[in-house]
C-alpha positions as MATLAB code, in Angstrom:
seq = 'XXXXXXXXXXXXXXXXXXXXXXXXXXXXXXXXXXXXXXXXXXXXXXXXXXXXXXXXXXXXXXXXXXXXXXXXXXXXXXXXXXXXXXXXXXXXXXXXXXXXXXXXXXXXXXXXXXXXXXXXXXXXXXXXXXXXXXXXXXXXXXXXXXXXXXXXXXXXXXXXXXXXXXXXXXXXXXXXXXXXXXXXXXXXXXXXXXXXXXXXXXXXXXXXXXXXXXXXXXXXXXXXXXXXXXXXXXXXXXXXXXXXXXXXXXXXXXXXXXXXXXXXXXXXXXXXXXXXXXXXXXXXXXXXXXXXXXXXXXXXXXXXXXXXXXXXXXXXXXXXXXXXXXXXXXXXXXXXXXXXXXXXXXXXXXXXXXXXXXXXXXXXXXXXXXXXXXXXXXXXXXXXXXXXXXXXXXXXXXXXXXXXXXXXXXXXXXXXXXXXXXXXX';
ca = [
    -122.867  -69.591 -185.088;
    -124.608  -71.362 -187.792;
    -122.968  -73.622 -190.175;
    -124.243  -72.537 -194.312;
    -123.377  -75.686 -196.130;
    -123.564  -76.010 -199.712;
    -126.442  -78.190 -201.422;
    -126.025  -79.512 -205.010;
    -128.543  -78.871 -208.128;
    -129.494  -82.291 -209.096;
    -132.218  -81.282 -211.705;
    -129.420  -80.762 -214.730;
    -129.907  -81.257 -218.444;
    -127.982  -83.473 -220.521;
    -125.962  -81.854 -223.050;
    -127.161  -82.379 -226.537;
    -125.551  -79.146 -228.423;
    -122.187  -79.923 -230.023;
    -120.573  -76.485 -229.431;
    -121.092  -77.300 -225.861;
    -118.969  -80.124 -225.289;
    -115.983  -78.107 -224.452;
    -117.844  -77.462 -220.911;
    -116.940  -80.511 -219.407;
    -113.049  -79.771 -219.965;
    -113.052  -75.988 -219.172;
    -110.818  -76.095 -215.558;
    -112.884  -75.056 -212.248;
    -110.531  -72.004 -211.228;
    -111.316  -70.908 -214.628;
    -115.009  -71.318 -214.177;
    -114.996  -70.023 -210.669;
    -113.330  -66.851 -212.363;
    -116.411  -66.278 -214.647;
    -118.968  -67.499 -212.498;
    -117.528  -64.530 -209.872;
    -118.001  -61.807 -212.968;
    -121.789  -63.012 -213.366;
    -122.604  -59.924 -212.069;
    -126.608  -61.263 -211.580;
    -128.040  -64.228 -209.897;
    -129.500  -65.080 -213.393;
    -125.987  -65.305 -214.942;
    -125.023  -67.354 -212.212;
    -128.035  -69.817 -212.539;
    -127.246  -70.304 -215.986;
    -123.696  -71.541 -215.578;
    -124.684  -73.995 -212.916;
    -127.542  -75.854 -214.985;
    -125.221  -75.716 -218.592;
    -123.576  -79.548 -217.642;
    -123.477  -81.238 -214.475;
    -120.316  -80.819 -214.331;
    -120.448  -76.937 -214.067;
    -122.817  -77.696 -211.298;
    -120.208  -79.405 -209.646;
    -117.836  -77.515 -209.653;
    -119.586  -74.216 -208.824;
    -121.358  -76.367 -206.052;
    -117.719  -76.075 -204.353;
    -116.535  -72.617 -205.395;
    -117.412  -69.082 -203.663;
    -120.513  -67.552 -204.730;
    -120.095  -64.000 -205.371;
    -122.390  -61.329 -203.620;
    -126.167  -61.149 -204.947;
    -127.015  -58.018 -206.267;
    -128.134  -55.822 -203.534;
    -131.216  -55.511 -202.582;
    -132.855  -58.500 -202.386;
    -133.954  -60.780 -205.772;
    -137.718  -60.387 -206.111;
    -139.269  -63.344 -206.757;
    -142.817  -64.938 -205.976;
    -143.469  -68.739 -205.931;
    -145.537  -70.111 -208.449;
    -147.163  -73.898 -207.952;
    -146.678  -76.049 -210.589;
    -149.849  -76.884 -212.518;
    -152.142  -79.295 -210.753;
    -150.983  -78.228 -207.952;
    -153.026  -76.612 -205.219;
    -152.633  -73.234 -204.936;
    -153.795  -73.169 -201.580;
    -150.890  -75.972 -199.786;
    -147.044  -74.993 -199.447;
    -145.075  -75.440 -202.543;
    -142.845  -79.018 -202.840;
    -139.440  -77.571 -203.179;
    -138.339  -78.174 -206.972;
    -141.585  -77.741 -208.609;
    -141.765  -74.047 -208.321;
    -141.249  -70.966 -210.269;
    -140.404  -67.617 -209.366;
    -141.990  -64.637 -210.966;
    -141.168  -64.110 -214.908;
    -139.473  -60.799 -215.599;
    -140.364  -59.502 -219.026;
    -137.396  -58.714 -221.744;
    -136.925  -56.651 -224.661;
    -138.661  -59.398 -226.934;
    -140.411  -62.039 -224.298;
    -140.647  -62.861 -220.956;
    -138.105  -65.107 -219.049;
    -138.726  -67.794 -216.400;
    -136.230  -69.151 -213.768;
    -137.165  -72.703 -212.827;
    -136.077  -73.649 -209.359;
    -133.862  -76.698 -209.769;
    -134.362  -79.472 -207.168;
    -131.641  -79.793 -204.252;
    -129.892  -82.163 -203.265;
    -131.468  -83.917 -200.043;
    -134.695  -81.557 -200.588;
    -136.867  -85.162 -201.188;
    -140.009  -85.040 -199.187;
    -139.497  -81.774 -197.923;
    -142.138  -78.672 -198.676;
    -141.729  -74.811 -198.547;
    -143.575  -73.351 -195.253;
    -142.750  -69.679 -196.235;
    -139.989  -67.521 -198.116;
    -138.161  -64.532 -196.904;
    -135.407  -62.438 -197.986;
    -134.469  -65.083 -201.208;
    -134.634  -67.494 -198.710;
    -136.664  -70.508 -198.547;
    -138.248  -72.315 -195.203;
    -138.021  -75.876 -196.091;
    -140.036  -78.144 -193.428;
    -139.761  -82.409 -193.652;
    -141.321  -85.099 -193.066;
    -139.502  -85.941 -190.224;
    -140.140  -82.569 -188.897;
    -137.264  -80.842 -189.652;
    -136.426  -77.173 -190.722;
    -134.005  -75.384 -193.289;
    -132.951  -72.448 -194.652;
    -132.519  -72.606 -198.418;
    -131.382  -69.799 -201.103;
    -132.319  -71.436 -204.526;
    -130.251  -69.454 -206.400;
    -126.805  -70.773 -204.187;
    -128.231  -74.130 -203.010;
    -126.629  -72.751 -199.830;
    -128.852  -74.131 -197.098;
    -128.871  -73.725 -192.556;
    -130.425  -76.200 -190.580;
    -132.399  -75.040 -187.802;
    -133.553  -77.433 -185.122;
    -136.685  -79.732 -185.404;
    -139.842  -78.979 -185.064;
    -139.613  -81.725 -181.968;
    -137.375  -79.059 -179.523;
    -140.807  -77.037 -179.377;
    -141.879  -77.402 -175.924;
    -145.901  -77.607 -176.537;
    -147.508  -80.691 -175.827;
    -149.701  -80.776 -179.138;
    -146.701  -81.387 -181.254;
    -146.240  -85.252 -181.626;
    -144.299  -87.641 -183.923;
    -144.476  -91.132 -184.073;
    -142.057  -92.828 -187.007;
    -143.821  -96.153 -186.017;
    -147.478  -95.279 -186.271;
    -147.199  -91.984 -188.880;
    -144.534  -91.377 -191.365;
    -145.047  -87.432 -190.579;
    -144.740  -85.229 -187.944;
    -148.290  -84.149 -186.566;
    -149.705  -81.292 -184.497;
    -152.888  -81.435 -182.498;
    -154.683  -78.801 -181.339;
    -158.807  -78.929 -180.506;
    -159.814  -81.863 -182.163;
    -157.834  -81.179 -185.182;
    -154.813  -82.683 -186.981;
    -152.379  -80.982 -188.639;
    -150.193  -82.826 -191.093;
    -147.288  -81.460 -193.336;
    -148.597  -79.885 -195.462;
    -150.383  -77.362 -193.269;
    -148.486  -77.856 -189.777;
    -146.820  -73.815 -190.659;
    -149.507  -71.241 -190.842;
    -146.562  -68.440 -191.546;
    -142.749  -68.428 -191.207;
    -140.479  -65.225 -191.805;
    -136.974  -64.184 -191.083;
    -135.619  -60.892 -189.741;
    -132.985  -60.287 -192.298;
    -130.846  -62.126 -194.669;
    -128.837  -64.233 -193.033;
    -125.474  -64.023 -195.055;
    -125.467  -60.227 -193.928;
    -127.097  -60.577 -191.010;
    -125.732  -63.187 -188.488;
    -127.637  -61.910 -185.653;
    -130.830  -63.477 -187.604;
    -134.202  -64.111 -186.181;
    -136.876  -66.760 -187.424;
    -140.053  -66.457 -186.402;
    -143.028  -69.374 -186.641;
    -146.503  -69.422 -186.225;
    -147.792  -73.007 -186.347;
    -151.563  -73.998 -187.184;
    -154.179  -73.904 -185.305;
    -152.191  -72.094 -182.374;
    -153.366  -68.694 -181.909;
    -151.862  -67.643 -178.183;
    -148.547  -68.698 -179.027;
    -145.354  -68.177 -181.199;
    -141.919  -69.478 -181.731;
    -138.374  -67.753 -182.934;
    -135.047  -69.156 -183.260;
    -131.822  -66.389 -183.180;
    -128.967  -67.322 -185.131;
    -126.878  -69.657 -182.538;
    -129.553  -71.407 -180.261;
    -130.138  -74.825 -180.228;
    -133.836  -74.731 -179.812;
    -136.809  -72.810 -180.238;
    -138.675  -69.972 -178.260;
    -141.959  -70.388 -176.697;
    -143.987  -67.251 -176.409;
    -147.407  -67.145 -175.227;
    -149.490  -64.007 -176.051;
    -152.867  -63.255 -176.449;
    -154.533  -64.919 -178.995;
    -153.855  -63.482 -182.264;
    -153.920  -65.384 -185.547;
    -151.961  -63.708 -188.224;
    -152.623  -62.745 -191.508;
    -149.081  -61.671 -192.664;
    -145.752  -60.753 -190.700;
    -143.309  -58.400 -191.248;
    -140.110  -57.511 -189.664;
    -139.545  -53.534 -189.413;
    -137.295  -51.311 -187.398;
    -136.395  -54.199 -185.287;
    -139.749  -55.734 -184.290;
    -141.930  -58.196 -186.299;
    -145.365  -55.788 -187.461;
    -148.404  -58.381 -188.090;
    -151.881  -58.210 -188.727;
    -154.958  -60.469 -188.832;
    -157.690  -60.818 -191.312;
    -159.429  -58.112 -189.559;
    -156.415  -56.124 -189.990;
    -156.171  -56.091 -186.991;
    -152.293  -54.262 -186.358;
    -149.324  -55.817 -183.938;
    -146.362  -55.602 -183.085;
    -143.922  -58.352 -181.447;
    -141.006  -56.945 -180.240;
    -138.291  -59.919 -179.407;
    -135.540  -57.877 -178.720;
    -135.553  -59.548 -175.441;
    -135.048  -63.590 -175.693;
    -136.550  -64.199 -172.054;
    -139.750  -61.852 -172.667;
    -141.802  -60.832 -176.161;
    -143.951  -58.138 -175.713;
    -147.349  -57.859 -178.146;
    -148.385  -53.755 -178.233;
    -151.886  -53.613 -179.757;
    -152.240  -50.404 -181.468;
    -156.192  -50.382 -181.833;
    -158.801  -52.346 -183.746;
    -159.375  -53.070 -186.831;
    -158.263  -50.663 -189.723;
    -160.802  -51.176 -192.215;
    -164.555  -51.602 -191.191;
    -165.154  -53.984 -194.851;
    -162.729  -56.773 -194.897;
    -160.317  -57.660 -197.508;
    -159.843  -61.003 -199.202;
    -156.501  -60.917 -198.163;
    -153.983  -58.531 -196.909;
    -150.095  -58.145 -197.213;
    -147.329  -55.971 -194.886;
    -144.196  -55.024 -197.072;
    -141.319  -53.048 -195.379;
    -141.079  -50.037 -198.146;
    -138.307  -47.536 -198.289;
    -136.759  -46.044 -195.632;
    -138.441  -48.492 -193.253;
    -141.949  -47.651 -193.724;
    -144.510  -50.044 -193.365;
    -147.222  -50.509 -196.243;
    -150.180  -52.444 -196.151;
    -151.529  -54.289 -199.265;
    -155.043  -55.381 -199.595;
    -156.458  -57.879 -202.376;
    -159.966  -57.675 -202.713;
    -160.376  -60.803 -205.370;
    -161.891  -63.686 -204.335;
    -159.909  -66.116 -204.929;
    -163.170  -67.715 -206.746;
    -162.932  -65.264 -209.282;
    -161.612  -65.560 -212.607;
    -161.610  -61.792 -213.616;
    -159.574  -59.326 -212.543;
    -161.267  -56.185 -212.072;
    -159.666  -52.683 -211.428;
    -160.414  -52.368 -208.049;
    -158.328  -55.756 -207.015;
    -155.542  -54.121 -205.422;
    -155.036  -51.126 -202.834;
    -151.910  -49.592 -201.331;
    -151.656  -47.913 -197.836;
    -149.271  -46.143 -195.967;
    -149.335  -47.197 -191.965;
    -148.893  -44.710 -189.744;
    -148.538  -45.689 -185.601;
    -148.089  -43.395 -182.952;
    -147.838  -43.881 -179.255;
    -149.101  -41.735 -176.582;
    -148.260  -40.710 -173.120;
    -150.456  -42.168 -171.473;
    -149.663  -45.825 -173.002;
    -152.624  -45.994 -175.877;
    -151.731  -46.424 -179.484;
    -153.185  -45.781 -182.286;
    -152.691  -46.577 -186.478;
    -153.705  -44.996 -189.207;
    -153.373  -46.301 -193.051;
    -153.384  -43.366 -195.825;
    -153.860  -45.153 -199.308;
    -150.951  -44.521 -201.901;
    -152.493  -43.044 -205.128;
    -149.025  -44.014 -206.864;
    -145.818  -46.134 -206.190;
    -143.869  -43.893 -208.713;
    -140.961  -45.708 -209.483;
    -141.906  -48.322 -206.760;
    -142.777  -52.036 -207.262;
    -144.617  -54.398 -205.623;
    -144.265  -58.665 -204.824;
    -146.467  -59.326 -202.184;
    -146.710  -62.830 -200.791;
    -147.473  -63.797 -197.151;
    -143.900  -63.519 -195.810;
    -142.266  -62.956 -198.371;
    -143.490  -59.221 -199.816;
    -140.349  -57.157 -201.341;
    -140.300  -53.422 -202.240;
    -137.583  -52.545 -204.984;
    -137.234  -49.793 -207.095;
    -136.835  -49.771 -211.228;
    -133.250  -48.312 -211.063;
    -132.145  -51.560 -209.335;
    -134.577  -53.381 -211.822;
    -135.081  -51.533 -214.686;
    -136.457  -54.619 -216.435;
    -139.299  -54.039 -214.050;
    -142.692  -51.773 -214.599;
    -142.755  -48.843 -212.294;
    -145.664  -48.245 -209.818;
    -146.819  -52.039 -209.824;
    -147.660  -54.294 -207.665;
    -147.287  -58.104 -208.872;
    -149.200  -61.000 -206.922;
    -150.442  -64.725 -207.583;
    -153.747  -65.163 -208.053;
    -155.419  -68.708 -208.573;
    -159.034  -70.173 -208.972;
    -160.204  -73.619 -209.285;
    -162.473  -74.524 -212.330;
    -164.513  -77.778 -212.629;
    -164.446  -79.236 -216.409;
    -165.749  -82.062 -218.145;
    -163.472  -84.630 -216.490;
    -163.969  -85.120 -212.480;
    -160.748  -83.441 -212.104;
    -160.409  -80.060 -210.555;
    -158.040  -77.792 -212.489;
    -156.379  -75.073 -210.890;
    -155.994  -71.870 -213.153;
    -154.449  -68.362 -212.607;
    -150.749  -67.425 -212.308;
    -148.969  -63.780 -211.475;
    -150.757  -60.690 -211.860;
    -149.378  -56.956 -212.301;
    -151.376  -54.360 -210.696;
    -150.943  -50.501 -212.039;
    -151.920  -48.917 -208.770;
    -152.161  -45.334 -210.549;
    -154.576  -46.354 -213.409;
    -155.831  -49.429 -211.647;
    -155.432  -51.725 -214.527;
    -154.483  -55.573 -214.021;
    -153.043  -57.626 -216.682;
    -151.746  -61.167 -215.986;
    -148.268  -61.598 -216.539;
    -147.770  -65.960 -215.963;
    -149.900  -67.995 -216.473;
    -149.853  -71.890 -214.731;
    -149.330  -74.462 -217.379;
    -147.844  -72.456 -219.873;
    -146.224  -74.659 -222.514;
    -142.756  -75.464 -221.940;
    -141.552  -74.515 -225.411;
    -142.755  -70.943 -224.482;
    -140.763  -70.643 -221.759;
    -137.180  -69.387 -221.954;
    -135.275  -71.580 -219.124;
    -132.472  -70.474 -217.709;
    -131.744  -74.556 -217.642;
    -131.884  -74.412 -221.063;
    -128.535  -75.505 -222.470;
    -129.346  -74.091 -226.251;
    -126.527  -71.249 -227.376;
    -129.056  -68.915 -228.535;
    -131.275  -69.210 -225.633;
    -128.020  -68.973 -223.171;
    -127.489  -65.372 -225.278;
    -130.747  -64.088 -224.653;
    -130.668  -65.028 -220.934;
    -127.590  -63.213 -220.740;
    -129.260  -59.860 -221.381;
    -131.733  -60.478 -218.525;
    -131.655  -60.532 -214.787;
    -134.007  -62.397 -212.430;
];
């Protein structure tokens, strides 16, 4: 089984508030006591970034259960970063919820060991960390709990190569090309959450590989070849026990791993839509349904217009005689349904598990680069929030918002602690 170890937060505040000297002397079991009331991940957050040594402590104590279902989040680059390349892990928001009287922001803390290292993909509050030395982890930002899986070197494909003597980073090679880093992952998702589900699956698609795929279960000590026909995926989804992807073609399929020695890849038919979408999303909705996102913004664009987002409903039957088909019914209304969609990492959750949230919306990044005066290229956008029933978008975050707008939850101010208190992320 795989070992969770605990990583530490190493971004932490000095204390400058006088009330707030008594932290340092308040005794761990006591701490450990209130930090297992928190009740939210939010709360919990908060205590660990107050002093550092509240983060120490609660770096070796229990963490209580995260509210059920999963935290929705969405992963926001810094600003000057490119949108377009994997996040560096520390230098990343997740999506700001608003409050009664302004909106909140979580700022991912940086990890302990997390130096170097990028995010290839995020899935079930989990992030996919990837080094420079080729190596893989699971990390929950909210925990700093963390799961190694094995390098990127147990692969058996010969276009995978790493030389520490000639290149300080692992490399893949595939037609020509060289993939680096920053863009060796084309998509990475897990099955389930790995804390409730030890029987865990990763799945990888790697760049510039389009007849192949890799998955690691919980307890292996190296990675899956599969070989299938060449497919290069869009997004990835894992529903009813099989992973449901789709190309930018949306083009629908299904790998079904259930079987370690053989994965089986059942086409259902061509492409759903005959005009193609900017980009497209699966999200596993309630009761196991499988909805189907498309973005019709360029990413060009700096205007938002009410036709950016549309929500379907994918139907797939088989028949007798072994042909499949799919059929996607657009949703005229998520009722009480909301939205993150992210490649990998789309979450459906309700307003009476988030009633901070606005019903029948779909939130999504959105970023466009803008040339100014100077020679450098600024990158501008943020989170949007889509009403799918009136078709309005507003944006809710935008990149390089001045710090002393933001409420942190790192923030070791009394008053701002309070008003954190009454929020959840």
């Amino acid at each position: 089984m795989t070992r969770i170890t605990r990583r530490r937060l190493t971004h932490n505040p000095p204390i400058t508030e006088q009330g707030l000297r008594w932290a340092n002397d308040l005794p761990s079991e006591i701490l450990s006591i209130i930090a297992s009331q928190s009740g939210s991940a939010a709360r919990y957050v908060t205590l660990r970034l107050v002093c550092k040594g509240w983060g120490d402590a609660l770096s070796m104590a229990p963490f209580p259960p995260l509210p059920s279902p999963q935290v929705p989040f969405l992963l926001v680059p810094p600003r000057g970063v490119n949108p377009t390349a994997p996040c560096p892990l520390g230098y990343a928001y997740p999506l700001p919820f608003p409050v009664p009287s302004r909106t909140a922001f979580f700022p991912l803390p940086r990890l302990q060991g997390t130096l170097g290292c990028i995010c290839v993909g995020s899935s079930h509050g989990w992030l996919i960390s990837l080094g420079r030395d080729s190596s893989l982890s699971l990390i929950n930002p909210v925990t700093a709990d963390s799961i190694s899986l094995p390098r990127l070197s147990t692969m058996d494909n010969p276009v995978l190569s790493f030389d520490k003597d000639s290149s300080p980073q692992y490399h893949l090679r595939q037609n020509g090309k060289s993939f680096s880093q920053f863009s060796i992952v084309h998509r990475s998702v897990l099955s389930s959450d790995p804390v409730q589900d030890p029987g865990f699956t990763v799945l990888l698609f790697l760049s510039g590989l389009t007849n192949c795929c890799f998955t690691w279960r919980n307890g292996s000590t190296r990675w899956n070849q599969y070989l299938h026909e060449p497919f290069l995926v869009e997004d990835v989804v894992f529903v009813k026990g099989v992973f449901a992807a789709i190309d930018r073609s949306i083009n629908l399929v299904i790998f079904d791993f259930r079987n370690l020695e053989t994965a089986l890849m059942i086409i259902y038919q061509d492409a759903l839509f005959k005009v193609l979408p900017k980009e497209a999303f699966l999200v596993e909705a309630a009761a196991g349904d499988l909805w189907l996102v498309l973005k019709w913004v360029n990413s060009g664009d700096s205007r938002m217009h009410r036709g950016a987002i549309q929500v379907f409903q994918i139907h797939m039957r088989g028949d007798v005689d072994g042909s499949r088909e799919a059929e996607a019914i657009e949703i005229q209304s998520l009722t009480n349904y909301v939205l993150f969609v992210g490649h990998g990492s789309s979450v459906c959750v309700t307003v009476d598990q988030f009633p901070w949230l606005a019903p029948d919306t779909v939130y999504f990044t959105h970023f466009y680069t803008k040339v100014g005066k100077s020679p450098n290229i600024a990158h501008h956008g943020g989170v949007y929030k889509f009403n799918v029933s009136s078709k309005a978008a507003h944006k809710a975050f935008t990149v390089g918002q001045p710090r002393n707008l933001l409420l942190s939850y790192a923030s070791t101010s009394v008053n701002k602690l309070k008003k954190v208190d009454n929020a959840s992320i």
